[in-house]
C-alpha positions as a Markdown table, in Angstrom:
| # | Residue | x | y | z |
|---|---|---|---|---|
| 1 | Unk | 0.6 | 18.5 | 19.5 |
| 2 | Unk | 3.8 | 17.6 | 17.8 |
| 3 | Unk | 4.0 | 14.7 | 19.9 |
| 4 | Unk | 0.9 | 13.4 | 18.6 |
| 5 | Unk | 2.2 | 12.9 | 15.2 |
| 6 | Unk | 4.2 | 9.8 | 16.6 |
| 7 | Unk | 0.8 | 8.2 | 16.5 |
| 8 | Unk | -1.1 | 7.0 | 13.3 |
| 9 | Unk | -4.4 | 9.0 | 12.4 |
| 10 | Unk | -6.5 | 6.0 | 12.3 |
| 11 | Unk | -5.4 | 4.9 | 15.6 |
| 12 | Unk | -6.4 | 8.7 | 17.5 |
| 13 | Unk | -9.7 | 8.4 | 15.2 |
| 14 | Unk | -10.8 | 4.7 | 16.7 |
| 15 | Unk | -11.7 | 5.7 | 20.1 |
| 16 | Unk | -11.9 | 8.8 | 22.4 |
| 17 | Unk | -9.9 | 6.4 | 24.9 |
| 18 | Unk | -6.8 | 6.1 | 22.5 |
| 19 | Unk | -6.9 | 9.8 | 21.8 |
| 20 | Unk | -7.3 | 10.2 | 25.4 |
| 21 | Unk | -4.2 | 7.9 | 26.0 |
| 22 | Unk | -2.1 | 9.4 | 23.4 |
| 23 | Unk | -2.5 | 12.8 | 25.0 |
| 24 | Unk | -1.4 | 11.6 | 28.5 |
| 25 | Unk | 1.4 | 9.9 | 26.9 |
| 26 | Unk | 2.3 | 13.2 | 25.0 |
| 27 | Unk | 2.1 | 15.0 | 28.2 |
| 28 | Unk | 3.9 | 12.6 | 30.5 |
| 29 | Unk | 6.8 | 12.6 | 27.8 |
| 30 | Unk | 7.7 | 16.4 | 27.8 |
| 31 | Unk | 9.6 | 15.6 | 31.3 |
| 32 | Unk | 11.8 | 12.4 | 30.2 |
| 33 | Unk | 12.0 | 12.7 | 26.2 |
| 34 | Unk | 15.8 | 14.3 | 25.6 |
| 35 | Unk | 14.4 | 15.4 | 22.1 |
| 36 | Unk | 12.5 | 18.0 | 24.1 |
| 37 | Unk | 15.6 | 19.8 | 25.4 |
| 38 | Unk | 16.0 | 23.2 | 23.8 |
| 39 | Unk | 19.4 | 25.3 | 24.2 |
| 40 | Unk | 19.9 | 28.9 | 24.3 |
| 41 | Unk | 23.0 | 30.3 | 23.8 |
| 42 | Unk | 25.0 | 33.4 | 24.2 |
| 43 | Unk | 28.7 | 34.4 | 24.3 |
| 44 | Unk | 30.5 | 37.6 | 24.1 |
| 45 | Unk | 34.6 | 38.2 | 24.5 |
| 46 | Unk | 34.8 | 39.1 | 28.0 |
| 47 | Unk | 37.4 | 41.6 | 30.0 |
| 48 | Unk | 39.4 | 39.4 | 32.2 |
| 49 | Unk | 42.9 | 40.9 | 31.5 |
| 50 | Unk | 43.6 | 41.2 | 35.5 |
| 51 | Unk | 42.9 | 37.3 | 35.7 |
| 52 | Unk | 45.8 | 35.0 | 34.7 |
| 53 | Unk | 42.8 | 32.5 | 34.9 |
| 54 | Unk | 39.2 | 32.6 | 34.3 |
| 55 | Unk | 36.5 | 32.1 | 37.1 |
| 56 | Unk | 35.4 | 28.2 | 36.7 |
| 57 | Unk | 32.4 | 27.5 | 35.0 |
| 58 | Unk | 29.3 | 27.4 | 37.4 |
| 59 | Unk | 26.0 | 25.3 | 37.2 |
| 60 | Unk | 22.3 | 26.6 | 38.2 |
| 61 | Unk | 19.2 | 23.9 | 38.2 |
| 62 | Unk | 15.6 | 24.7 | 38.1 |
| 63 | Unk | 12.8 | 22.2 | 37.5 |
| 64 | Unk | 13.4 | 21.1 | 33.7 |
| 65 | Unk | 16.2 | 23.9 | 33.0 |
| 66 | Unk | 20.1 | 24.1 | 33.9 |
| 67 | Unk | 22.1 | 27.1 | 33.0 |
| 68 | Unk | 26.0 | 26.6 | 32.7 |
| 69 | Unk | 27.9 | 30.1 | 33.0 |
| 70 | Unk | 31.7 | 30.1 | 32.2 |
| 71 | Unk | 34.8 | 31.4 | 30.0 |
| 72 | Unk | 36.2 | 29.8 | 27.0 |
| 73 | Unk | 39.9 | 30.8 | 26.0 |
| 74 | Unk | 40.8 | 30.8 | 22.5 |
| 75 | Unk | 44.3 | 31.5 | 20.4 |
| 76 | Unk | 42.8 | 34.8 | 18.9 |
| 77 | Unk | 40.0 | 37.1 | 19.6 |
| 78 | Unk | 38.7 | 36.1 | 16.1 |
| 79 | Unk | 36.6 | 33.0 | 16.8 |
| 80 | Unk | 32.9 | 32.3 | 16.9 |
| 81 | Unk | 31.7 | 30.5 | 19.8 |
| 82 | Unk | 28.9 | 27.6 | 19.0 |
| 83 | Unk | 27.0 | 25.0 | 21.4 |
| 84 | Unk | 25.1 | 22.2 | 21.1 |
| 85 | Unk | 23.5 | 19.7 | 23.4 |
| 86 | Unk | 22.7 | 16.2 | 23.8 |
| 87 | Unk | 21.2 | 14.0 | 26.2 |
| 88 | Unk | 23.1 | 10.9 | 26.9 |
| 89 | Unk | 21.8 | 8.6 | 29.7 |
| 90 | Unk | 21.6 | 10.7 | 32.9 |
| 91 | Unk | 23.9 | 13.1 | 31.3 |
| 92 | Unk | 23.3 | 16.6 | 29.9 |
| 93 | Unk | 26.5 | 17.2 | 27.7 |
| 94 | Unk | 27.0 | 21.0 | 26.2 |
| 95 | Unk | 29.5 | 21.2 | 23.5 |
| 96 | Unk | 30.9 | 24.5 | 22.9 |
| 97 | Unk | 32.7 | 24.7 | 19.3 |
| 98 | Unk | 35.1 | 27.4 | 18.8 |
| 99 | Unk | 35.7 | 28.6 | 15.3 |
| 100 | Unk | 38.3 | 30.7 | 14.0 |
| 101 | Unk | 36.3 | 33.8 | 11.9 |
| 102 | Unk | 39.0 | 35.5 | 10.3 |
| 103 | Unk | 42.5 | 34.7 | 7.9 |
| 104 | Unk | 44.3 | 37.9 | 9.6 |
| 105 | Unk | 44.0 | 38.6 | 13.5 |
| 106 | Unk | 45.7 | 39.6 | 16.3 |
| 107 | Unk | 48.1 | 37.0 | 17.8 |
| 108 | Unk | 46.9 | 37.4 | 21.5 |
| 109 | Unk | 44.9 | 35.1 | 23.8 |
| 110 | Unk | 41.3 | 36.0 | 24.3 |
| 111 | Unk | 38.4 | 34.9 | 26.6 |
| 112 | Unk | 35.1 | 34.6 | 25.9 |
| 113 | Unk | 32.2 | 34.6 | 28.6 |
| 114 | Unk | 29.5 | 32.4 | 28.0 |
| 115 | Unk | 25.8 | 31.3 | 28.9 |
| 116 | Unk | 24.2 | 28.4 | 27.8 |
| 117 | Unk | 20.7 | 27.5 | 29.3 |
| 118 | Unk | 19.0 | 24.3 | 28.3 |
| 119 | Unk | 15.4 | 24.1 | 29.0 |
| 120 | Unk | 12.9 | 21.1 | 28.5 |
| 121 | Unk | 15.6 | 19.1 | 30.5 |
| 122 | Unk | 13.9 | 15.3 | 31.6 |
| 123 | Unk | 13.9 | 14.7 | 35.3 |
| 124 | Unk | 16.2 | 11.8 | 34.7 |
| 125 | Unk | 19.2 | 14.3 | 34.2 |
| 126 | Unk | 21.3 | 13.8 | 37.0 |
| 127 | Unk | 24.7 | 14.9 | 35.7 |
| 128 | Unk | 26.1 | 18.0 | 33.5 |
| 129 | Unk | 29.2 | 18.2 | 31.2 |
| 130 | Unk | 30.3 | 20.8 | 29.3 |
| 131 | Unk | 33.3 | 20.6 | 27.0 |
| 132 | Unk | 35.2 | 23.1 | 24.6 |
| 133 | Unk | 36.5 | 21.9 | 21.3 |
| 134 | Unk | 37.9 | 23.4 | 18.3 |
| 135 | Unk | 40.0 | 26.4 | 19.4 |
| 136 | Unk | 43.1 | 23.8 | 19.2 |
| 137 | Unk | 42.7 | 21.3 | 16.9 |
| 138 | Unk | 42.6 | 17.8 | 18.5 |
| 139 | Unk | 42.2 | 19.3 | 22.0 |
| 140 | Unk | 38.9 | 19.4 | 23.8 |
| 141 | Unk | 38.7 | 21.1 | 27.4 |
| 142 | Unk | 36.3 | 20.0 | 30.2 |
| 143 | Unk | 34.5 | 23.2 | 31.2 |
| 144 | Unk | 32.3 | 21.3 | 33.9 |
| 145 | Unk | 31.8 | 17.8 | 34.8 |
| 146 | Unk | 29.2 | 17.3 | 37.9 |
| 147 | Unk | 26.3 | 16.3 | 39.6 |
| 148 | Unk | 23.3 | 18.8 | 38.7 |
| 149 | Unk | 23.0 | 21.0 | 41.8 |
| 150 | Unk | 20.0 | 20.6 | 44.0 |
């Protein structure tokens, strides 16, 4: 158990009670420890040519998991989209970062569809916020900022 590494070995060997307490603390921490959150992220260029503005992002939540699906726009199609996550107080914060991946590229706007799926989300998380940065220097776009759906 990775969680047990937080306890000194001598504490765990001293008594069966100490070991049992450590295991119970670790088991309980899986629903409240923000460091247990894992993010799976995918993105691909989307075909939304017939839409002036892509559809808004959507959020779906289940016990311990939150999935955000949406679109980001970049100045050219030659961008790589990456994501990171953090839990701040009661908010799951997902940051999408667009990084140019070419020196020469067609000068047309591009839209990428993304799916960010966070698992191991603490039960204390009641809000979700996703932002896009990097496509335009010094500019950040809020993609979703809402309460976690029931």
